[in-house]
Coordinates of C-alpha atoms in Angstrom, one line a residue:
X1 CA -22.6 5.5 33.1
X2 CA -23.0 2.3 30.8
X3 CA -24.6 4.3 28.2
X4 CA -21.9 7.1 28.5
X5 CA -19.3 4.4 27.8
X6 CA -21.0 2.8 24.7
X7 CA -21.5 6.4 23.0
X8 CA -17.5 7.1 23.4
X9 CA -15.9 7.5 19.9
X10 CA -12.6 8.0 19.1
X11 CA -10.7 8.4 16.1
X12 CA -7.0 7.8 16.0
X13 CA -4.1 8.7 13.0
X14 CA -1.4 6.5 13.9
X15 CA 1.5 8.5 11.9
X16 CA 4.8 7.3 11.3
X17 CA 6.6 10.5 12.8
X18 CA 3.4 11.8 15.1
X19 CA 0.1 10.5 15.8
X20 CA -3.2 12.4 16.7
X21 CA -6.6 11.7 18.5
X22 CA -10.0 13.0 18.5
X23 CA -13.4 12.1 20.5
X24 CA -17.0 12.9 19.0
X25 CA -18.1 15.0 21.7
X26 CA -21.8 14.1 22.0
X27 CA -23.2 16.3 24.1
X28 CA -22.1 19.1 21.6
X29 CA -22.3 17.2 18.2
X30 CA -18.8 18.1 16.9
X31 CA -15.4 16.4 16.9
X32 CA -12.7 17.6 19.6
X33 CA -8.8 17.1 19.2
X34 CA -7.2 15.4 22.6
X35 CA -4.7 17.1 23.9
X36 CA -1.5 15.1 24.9
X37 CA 0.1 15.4 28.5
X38 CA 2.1 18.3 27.1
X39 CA -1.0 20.8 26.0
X40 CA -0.1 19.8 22.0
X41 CA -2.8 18.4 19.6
X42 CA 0.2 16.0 17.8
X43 CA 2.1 13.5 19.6
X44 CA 5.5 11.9 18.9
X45 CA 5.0 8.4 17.5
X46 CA 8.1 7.8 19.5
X47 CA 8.7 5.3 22.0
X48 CA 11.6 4.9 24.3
X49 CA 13.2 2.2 27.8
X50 CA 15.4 3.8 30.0
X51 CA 16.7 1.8 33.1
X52 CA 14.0 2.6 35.7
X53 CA 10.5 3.6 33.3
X54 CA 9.0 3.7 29.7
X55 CA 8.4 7.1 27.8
X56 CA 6.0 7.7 25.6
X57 CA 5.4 10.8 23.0
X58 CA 7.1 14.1 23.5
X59 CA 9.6 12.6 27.2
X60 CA 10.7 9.9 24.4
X61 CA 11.5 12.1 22.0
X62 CA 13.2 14.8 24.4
X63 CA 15.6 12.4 25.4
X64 CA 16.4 10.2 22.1
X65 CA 19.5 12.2 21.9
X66 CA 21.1 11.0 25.2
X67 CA 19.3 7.2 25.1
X68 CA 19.0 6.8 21.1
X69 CA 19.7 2.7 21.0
X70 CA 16.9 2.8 23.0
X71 CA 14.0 5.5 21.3
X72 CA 11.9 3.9 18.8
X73 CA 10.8 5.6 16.2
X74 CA 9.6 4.9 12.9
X75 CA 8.0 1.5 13.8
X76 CA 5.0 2.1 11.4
X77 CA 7.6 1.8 8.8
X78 CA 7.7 -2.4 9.8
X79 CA 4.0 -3.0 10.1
X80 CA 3.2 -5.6 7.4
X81 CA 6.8 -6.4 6.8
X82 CA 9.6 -8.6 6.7
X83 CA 12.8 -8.4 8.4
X84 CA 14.1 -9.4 4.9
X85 CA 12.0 -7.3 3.1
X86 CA 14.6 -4.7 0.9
X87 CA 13.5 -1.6 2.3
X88 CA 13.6 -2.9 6.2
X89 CA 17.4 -3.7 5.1
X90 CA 17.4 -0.2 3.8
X91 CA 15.9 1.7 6.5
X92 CA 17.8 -0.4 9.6
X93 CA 20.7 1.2 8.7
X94 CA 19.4 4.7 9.0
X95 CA 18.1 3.9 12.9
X96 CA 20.3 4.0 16.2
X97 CA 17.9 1.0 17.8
X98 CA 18.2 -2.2 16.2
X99 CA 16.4 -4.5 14.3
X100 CA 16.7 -8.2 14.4
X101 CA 14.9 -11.3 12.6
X102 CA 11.7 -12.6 15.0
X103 CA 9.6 -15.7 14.4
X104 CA 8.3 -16.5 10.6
X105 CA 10.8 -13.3 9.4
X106 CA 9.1 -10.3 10.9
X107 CA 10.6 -7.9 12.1
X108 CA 11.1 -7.1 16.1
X109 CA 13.0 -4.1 18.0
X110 CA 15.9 -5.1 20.2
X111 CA 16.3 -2.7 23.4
X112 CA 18.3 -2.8 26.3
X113 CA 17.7 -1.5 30.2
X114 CA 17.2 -2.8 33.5
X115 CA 14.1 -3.7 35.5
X116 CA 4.1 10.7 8.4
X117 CA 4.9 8.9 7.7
X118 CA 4.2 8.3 3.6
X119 CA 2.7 10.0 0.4
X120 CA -1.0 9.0 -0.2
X121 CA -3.2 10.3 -2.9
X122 CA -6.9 9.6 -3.1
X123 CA -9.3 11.1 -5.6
X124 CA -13.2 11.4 -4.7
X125 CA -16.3 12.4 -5.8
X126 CA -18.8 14.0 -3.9
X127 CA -22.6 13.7 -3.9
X128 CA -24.7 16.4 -1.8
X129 CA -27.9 15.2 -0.9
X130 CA -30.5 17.1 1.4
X131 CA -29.9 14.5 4.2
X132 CA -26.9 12.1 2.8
X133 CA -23.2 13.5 1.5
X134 CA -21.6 10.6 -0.5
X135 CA -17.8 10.4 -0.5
X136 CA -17.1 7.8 -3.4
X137 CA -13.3 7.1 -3.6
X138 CA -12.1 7.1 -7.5
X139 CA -8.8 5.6 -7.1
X140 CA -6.1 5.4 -4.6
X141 CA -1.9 5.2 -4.9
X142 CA 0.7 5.9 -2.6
X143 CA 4.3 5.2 -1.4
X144 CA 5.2 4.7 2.5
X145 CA 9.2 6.5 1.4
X146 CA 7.8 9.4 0.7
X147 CA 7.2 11.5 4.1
X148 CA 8.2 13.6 6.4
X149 CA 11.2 11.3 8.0
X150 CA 12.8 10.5 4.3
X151 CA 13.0 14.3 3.9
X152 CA 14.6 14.2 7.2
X153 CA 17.1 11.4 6.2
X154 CA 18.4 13.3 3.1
X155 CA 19.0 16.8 5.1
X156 CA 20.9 14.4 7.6
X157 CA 22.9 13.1 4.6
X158 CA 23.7 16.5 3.7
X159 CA 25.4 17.3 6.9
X160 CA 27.6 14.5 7.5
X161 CA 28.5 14.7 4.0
X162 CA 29.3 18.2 4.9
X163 CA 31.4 17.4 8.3
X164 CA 33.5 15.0 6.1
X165 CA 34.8 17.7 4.6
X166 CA 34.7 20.5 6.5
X167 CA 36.0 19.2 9.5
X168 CA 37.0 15.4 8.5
X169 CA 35.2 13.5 11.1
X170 CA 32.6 10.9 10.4
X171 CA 29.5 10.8 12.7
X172 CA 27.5 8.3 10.8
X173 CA 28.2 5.1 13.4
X174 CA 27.6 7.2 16.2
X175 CA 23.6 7.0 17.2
X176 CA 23.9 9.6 19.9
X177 CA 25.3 12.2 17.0
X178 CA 23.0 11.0 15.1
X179 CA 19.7 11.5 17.2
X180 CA 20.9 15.2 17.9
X181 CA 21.3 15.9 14.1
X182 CA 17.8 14.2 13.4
X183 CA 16.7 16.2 15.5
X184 CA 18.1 20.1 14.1
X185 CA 17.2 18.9 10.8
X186 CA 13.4 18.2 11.6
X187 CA 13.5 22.0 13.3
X188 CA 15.5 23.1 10.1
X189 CA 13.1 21.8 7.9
X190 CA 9.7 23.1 9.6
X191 CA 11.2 26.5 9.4
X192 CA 12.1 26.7 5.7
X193 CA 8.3 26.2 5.8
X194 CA 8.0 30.0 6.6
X195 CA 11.7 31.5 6.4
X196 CA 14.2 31.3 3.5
X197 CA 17.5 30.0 5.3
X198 CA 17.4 27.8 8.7
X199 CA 20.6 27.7 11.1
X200 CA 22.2 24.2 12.2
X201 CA 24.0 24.9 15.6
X202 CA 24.9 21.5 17.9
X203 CA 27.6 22.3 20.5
X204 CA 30.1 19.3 20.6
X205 CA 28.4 17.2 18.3
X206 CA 30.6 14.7 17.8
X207 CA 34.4 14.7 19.9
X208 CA 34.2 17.9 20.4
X209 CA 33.4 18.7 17.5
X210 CA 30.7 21.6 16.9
X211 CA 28.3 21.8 14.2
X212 CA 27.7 25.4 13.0
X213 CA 26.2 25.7 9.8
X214 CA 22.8 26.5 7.6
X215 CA 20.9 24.9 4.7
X216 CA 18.7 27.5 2.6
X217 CA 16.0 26.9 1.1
X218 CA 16.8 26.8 -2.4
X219 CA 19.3 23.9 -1.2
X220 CA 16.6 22.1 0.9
X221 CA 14.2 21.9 -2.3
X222 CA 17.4 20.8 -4.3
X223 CA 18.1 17.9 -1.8
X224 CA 14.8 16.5 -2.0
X225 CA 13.4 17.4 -5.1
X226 CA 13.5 14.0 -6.1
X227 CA 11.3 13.2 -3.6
X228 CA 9.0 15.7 -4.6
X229 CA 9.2 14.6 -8.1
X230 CA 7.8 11.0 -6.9
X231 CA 5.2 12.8 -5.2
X232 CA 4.1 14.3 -8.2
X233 CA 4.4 11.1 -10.3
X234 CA 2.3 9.3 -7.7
X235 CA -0.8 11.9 -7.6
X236 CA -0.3 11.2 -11.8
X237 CA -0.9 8.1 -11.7
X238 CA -3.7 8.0 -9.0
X239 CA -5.5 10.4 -12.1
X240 CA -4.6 7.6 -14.7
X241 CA -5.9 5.0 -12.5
X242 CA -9.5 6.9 -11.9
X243 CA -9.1 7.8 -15.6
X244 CA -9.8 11.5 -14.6
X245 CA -8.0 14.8 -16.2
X246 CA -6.8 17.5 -13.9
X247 CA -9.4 19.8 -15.0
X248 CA -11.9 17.0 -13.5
X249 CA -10.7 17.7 -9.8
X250 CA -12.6 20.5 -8.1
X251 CA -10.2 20.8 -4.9
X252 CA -7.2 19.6 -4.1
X253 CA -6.7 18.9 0.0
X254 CA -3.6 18.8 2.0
X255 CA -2.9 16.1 4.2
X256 CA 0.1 16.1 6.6
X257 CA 3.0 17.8 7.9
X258 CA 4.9 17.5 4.6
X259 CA 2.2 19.6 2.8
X260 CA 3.2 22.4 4.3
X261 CA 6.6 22.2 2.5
X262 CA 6.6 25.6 -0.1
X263 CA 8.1 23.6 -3.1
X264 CA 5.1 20.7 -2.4
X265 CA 3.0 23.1 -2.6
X266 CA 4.3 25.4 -6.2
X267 CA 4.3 21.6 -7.7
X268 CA 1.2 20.7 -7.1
X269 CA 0.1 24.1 -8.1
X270 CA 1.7 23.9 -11.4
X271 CA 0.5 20.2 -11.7
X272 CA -3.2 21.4 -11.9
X273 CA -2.2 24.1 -14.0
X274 CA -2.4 26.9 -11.1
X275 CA -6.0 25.5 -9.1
X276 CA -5.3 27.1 -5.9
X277 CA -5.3 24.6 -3.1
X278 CA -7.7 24.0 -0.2
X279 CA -6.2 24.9 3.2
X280 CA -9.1 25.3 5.0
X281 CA -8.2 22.1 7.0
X282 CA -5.3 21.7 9.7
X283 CA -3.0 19.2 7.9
X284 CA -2.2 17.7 11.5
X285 CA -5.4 16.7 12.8
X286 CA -7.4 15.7 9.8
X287 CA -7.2 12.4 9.7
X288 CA -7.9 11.8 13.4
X289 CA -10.6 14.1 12.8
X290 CA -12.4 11.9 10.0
X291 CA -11.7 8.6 12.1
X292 CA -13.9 10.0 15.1
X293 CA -16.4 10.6 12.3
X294 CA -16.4 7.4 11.6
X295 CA -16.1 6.0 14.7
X296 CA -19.5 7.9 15.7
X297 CA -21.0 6.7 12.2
X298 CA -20.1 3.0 13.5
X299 CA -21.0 3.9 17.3
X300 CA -24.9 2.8 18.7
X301 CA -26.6 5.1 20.2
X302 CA -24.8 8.4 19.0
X303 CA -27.2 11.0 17.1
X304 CA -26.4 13.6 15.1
X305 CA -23.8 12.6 13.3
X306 CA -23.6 14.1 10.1
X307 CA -25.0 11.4 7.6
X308 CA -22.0 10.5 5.4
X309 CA -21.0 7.2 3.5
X310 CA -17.6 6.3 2.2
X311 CA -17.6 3.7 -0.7
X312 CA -13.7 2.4 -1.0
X313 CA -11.9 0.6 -4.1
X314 CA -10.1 -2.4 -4.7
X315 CA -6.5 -1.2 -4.4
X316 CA -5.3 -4.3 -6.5
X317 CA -7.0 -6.4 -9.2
X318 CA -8.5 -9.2 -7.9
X319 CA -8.8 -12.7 -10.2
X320 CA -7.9 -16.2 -10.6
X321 CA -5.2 -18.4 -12.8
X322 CA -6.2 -19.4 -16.3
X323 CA -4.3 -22.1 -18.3
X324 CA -0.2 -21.1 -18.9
X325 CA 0.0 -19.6 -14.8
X326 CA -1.6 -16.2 -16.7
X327 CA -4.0 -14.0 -14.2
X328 CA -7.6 -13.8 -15.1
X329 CA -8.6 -10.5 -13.6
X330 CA -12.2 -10.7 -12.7
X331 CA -12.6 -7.5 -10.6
X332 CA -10.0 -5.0 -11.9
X333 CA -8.1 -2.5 -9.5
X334 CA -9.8 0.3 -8.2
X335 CA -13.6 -0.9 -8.6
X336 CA -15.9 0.8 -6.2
X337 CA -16.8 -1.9 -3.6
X338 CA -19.4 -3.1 -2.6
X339 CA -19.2 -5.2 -6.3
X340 CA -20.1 -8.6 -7.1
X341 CA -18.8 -9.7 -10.5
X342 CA -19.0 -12.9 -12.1
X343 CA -17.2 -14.9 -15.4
X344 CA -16.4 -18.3 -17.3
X345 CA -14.1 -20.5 -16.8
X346 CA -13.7 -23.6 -18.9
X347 CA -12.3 -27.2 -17.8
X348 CA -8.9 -27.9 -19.7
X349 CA -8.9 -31.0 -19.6
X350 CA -11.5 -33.9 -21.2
X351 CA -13.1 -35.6 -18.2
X352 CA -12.5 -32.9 -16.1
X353 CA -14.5 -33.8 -12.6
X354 CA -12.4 -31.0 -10.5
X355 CA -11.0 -27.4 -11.2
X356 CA -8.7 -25.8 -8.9
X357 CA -9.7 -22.1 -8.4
X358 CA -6.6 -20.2 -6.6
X359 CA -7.3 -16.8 -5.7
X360 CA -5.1 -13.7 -6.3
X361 CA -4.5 -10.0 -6.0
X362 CA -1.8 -8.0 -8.0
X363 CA -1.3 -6.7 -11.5
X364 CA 0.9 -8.8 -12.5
X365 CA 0.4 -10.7 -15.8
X366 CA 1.9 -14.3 -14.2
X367 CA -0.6 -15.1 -11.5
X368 CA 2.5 -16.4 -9.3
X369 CA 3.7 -13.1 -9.3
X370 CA 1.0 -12.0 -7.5
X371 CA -0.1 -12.8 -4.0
X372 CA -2.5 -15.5 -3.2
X373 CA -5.3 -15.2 -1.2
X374 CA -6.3 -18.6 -1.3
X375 CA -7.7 -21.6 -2.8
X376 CA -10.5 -24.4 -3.0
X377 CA -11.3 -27.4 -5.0
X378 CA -14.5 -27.4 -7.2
X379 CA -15.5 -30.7 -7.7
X380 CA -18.7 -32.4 -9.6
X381 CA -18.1 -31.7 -13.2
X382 CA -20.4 -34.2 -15.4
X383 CA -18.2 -36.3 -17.7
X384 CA -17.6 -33.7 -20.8
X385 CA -14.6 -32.8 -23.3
X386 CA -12.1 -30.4 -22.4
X387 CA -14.0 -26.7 -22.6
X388 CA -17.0 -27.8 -20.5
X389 CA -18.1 -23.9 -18.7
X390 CA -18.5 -23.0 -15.4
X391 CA -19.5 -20.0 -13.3
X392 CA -17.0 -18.0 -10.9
X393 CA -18.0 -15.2 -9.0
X394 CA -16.1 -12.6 -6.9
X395 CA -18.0 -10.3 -4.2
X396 CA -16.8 -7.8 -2.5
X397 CA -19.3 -6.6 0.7
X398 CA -18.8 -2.9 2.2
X399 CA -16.4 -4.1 4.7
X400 CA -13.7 -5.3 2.5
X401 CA -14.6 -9.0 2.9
X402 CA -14.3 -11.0 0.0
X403 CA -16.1 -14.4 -1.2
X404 CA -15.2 -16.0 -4.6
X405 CA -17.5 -19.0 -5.3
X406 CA -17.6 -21.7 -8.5
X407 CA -20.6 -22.7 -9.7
X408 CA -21.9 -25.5 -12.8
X409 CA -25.5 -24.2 -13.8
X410 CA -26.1 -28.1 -15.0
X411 CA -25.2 -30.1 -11.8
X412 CA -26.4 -27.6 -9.5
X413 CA -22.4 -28.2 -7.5
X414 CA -21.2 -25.4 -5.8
X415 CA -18.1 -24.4 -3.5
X416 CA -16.4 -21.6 -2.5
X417 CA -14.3 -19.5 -0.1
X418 CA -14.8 -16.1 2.1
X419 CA -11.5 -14.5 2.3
X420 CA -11.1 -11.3 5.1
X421 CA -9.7 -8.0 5.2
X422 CA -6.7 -9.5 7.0
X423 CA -6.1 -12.8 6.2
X424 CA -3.3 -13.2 3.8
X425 CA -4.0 -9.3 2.6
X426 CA -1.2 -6.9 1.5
X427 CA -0.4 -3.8 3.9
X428 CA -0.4 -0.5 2.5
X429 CA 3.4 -0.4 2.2
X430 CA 3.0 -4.1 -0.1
X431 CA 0.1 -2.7 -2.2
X432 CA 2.4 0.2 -3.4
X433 CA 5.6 -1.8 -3.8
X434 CA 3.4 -4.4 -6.0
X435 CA 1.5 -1.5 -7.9
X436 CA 5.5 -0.3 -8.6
X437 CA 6.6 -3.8 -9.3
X438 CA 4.1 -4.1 -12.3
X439 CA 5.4 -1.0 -13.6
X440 CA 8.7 -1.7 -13.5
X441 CA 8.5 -5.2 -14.9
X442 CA 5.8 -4.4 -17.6
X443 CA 7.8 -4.9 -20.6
X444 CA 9.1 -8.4 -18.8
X445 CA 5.3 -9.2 -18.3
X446 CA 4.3 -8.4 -21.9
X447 CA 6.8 -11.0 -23.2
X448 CA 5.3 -13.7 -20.8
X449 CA 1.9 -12.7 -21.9
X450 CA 3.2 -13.2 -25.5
X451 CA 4.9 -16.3 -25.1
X452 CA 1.8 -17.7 -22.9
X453 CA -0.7 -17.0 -25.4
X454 CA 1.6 -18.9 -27.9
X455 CA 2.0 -22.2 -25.8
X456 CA -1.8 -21.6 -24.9
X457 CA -2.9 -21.7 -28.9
X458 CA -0.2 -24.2 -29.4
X459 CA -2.3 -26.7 -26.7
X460 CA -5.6 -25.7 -28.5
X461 CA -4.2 -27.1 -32.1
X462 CA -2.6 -30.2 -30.3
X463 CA -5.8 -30.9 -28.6
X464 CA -7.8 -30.4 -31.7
X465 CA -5.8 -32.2 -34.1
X466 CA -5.3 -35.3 -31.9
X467 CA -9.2 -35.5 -31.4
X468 CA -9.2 -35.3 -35.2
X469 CA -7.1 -38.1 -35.6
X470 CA -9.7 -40.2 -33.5
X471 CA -12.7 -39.8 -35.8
X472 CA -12.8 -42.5 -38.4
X473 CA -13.9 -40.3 -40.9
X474 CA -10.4 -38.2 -40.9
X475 CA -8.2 -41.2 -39.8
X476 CA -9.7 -43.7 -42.9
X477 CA -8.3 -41.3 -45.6
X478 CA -4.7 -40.6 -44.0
X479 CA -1.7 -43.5 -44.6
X480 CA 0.0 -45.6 -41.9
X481 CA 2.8 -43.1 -42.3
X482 CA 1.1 -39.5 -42.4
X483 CA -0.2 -41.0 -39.0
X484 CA 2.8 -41.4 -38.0
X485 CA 4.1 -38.1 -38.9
X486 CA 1.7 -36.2 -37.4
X487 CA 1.6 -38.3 -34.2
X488 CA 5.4 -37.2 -34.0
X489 CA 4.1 -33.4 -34.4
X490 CA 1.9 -34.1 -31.5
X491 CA 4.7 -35.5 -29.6
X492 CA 7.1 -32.8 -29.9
X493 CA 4.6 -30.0 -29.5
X494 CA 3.5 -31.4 -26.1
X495 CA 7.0 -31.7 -25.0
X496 CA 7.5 -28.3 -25.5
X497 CA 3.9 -27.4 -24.0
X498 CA 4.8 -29.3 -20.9

């Protein structure tokens, strides 16, 4: 029984609107999909308090429309976040439950009683060996607003819009309303999947009010085609980033219930120029599927498992700051990990005995910009002028961990720190919001960089000219009041450095 129990694998794909769980089934050497309480494969990632009992999965979601301040949803959409984080503020006011401010600004769910979802893209290469198949990922990008509940939100938009002016009431405060037209839309839109026009029909919606209506599917792919458009701008730049061409990719695999989506599927058609797509997998239960895979891999004691290794990127550039608050990127977004990199750093000042080595990830050109990892002290430098070298290295193991060490080659003095996956580390939702940060503030970043670089060359000619001015050879042949002159320079130009 004991062994039974340390063999069990599971692989789990918690989704922002459902979730889904498979078991490597030993005994026959294949994965299995559980099925939920209900005889479905895919289960509601909904949550829900009445007075009396807590609901889970499909009862939640059957009765959001009656209980909706209640029925959690959506909660993936806070992991990693703050309550003051923009897009919390943003997405607060689409629920019925509510949000409040917890301890150190994260987020909690208030309730009251008694007693997918995002856009990922990840590019691969595959080796096929006689015993081994090696899945090395190429580059990754993504962007948690762009799944199967934000195509939800702007049908839902559509309608009250439409209400307002049809029959000139306003459901938009009212949760209940709400939950029932959440609910219509998420059938609507799963059958525009396979039919051209979807009927909206909700007896006395909202005081007495019926809803009686129908969105084609021309206007669905209208409503949302800027979603779709972002889609297709984020699977661009996950090529850019791996610094492939779309005739490189072999297959193109669909991941999700959005994938399913006709227009989705044309675009990304057209995007690699008519490759057809691979559908060979169910959308729903791949993810689960891989994770029990893994799970198994991970597992002692299971055989059989087909032999496969998975070597991950860096999602952001990883580096240090460098004189004038500039990043010094020493392992560069996207590097296949494991990877263990190492460069020169010089002291900045003369008679340097410390350096203070912070540690950051972002792609931001001002290291503040980015986020910080951590720090540590390397102390022991031998008395030397300002540009003495020394050794830093960054390692990255298979599991993500990170250690960054200093080192001086003369002294033998060495200090570092080992940094893991989840201290201090960006979520998913962070790395993409950072990733779009640097885009949109590139031009602001190049001017820094310019103006840095100046003040930086600026300190080198100060630095230089003032240890000039100490040898006796130059000093002897300039008068009392070139000296002074220049001494004024000096002054000015390190006001302005400082």
């Amino acid at each position: 029984m004991a062994e039974d129990k340390m063999g069990l694998a599971i692989g789990i794909d918690l989704g922002t609107t459902y979730s889904c769980v498979a078991v490597w089934q030993q005994q026959h050497n294949r994965v299995e999909i559980i099925h939920n309480d209900q005889g479905n494969h895919t289960t509601p990632s909904c949550v829900a308090f009445t007075d009396h009992e807590r609901l889970i999965g499909d009862a939640a979601k059957n009765q959001a429309a009656s209980n909706p301040e209640n029925t959690i949803f959506d909660a993936k959409r806070l992991i990693g976040r703050n309550y003051s984080d923009p897009l919390v503020q943003k997405d607060k006011m689409l629920w019925p439950f509510k949000v409040v401010a917890g301890v150190n600004d994260k987020p909690m769910i208030s309730v009251k009683y008694k007693g997918q979802e995002k856009f990922d893209v990840s590019i691969l290469t595959i080796q096929n060996k006689v015993f081994q198949v090696k899945f090395q990922v190429k580059a990754t990008a993504g962007n948690t607003h762009l799944g199967g509940e934000d195509i939800d939100n702007r049908i839902i938009n559509y309608f009250v819009e439409e209400m307002k002016r049809k029959s000139k009431v306003d459901i938009s405060g009212n949760p209940r309303a709400l939950r029932r037209l959440r609910s219509a839309c998420e059938r609507a839109k799963r059958t525009l999947s396979y039919a051209v026009t979807a009927s909206i029909e909700i007896d006395g919606l909202f005081e007495g009010t019926d809803l009686l209506s129908s969105i084609t599917r021309a206007k669905f792919e209208e409503i949302n085609m800027e979603v779709f458009e972002e889609c297709m701008e984020t699977v661009d730049r996950c090529l850019r980033d791996a610094k492939l061409e779309k005739s490189s990719v072999h297959d193109v695999v669909l991941v999700g219930g959005s994938s399913r989506i006709p227009k989705m599927q044309q675009l990304l058609e057209d995007f690699f120029n008519g490759k057809d797509l691979c559908k060979s997998v169910n959308p729903d239960k791949v993810v689960a599927y891989g994770a029990a895979v893994q799970a198994a891999l991970l597992t002692e004691g299971i055989k059989n498992v087909p032999d496969l290794v998975l070597k991950d990127v860096t999602p952001l550039s990883l580096g240090t700051a460098i004189l004038g608050n500039l990043m010094s990127v020493v392992i560069p977004r996207n590097t296949t990990i494991p990877i263990k990199k190492n460069k020169v750093f010089v002291t900045v000042e003369d008679y340097q005995f410390s350096s203070y080595i912070p540690v950051y990830e972002g792609e931001r050109v001002k290291a503040s910009d980015n986020n910080l990892l951590g720090y540590f002290n390397f102390s022991g430098h031998p008395p030397a002028a300002r540009g003495y070298p020394y050794d830093v290295t960054f390692a990255i193991n298979e599991n993500g961990i990170l250690s960054v060490s200093a080192k001086d080659k003369v002294t033998g003095n060495r200090n570092g720190i080992i940094i893991s996956n989840n201290k201090e580390r960006l979520s998913n939702a962070e790395i993409s919001k950072m990733i779009k940060e640097a885009e949109n503030y590139k031009s602001e970043d190049e001017k820094f960089l310019k103006k840095a670089k100046a003040m930086n060359d600026l300190d080198y000619h100060v630095y230089k000219i003032g240890k000039a001015l100490k040898r006796e050879d130059i000093s002897s042949k300039l008068s009392w009041k070139e000296k002074e002159d220049i001494m004024s320079k000096i002054s000015r130009a390190t006001d302005i450095i400082i």
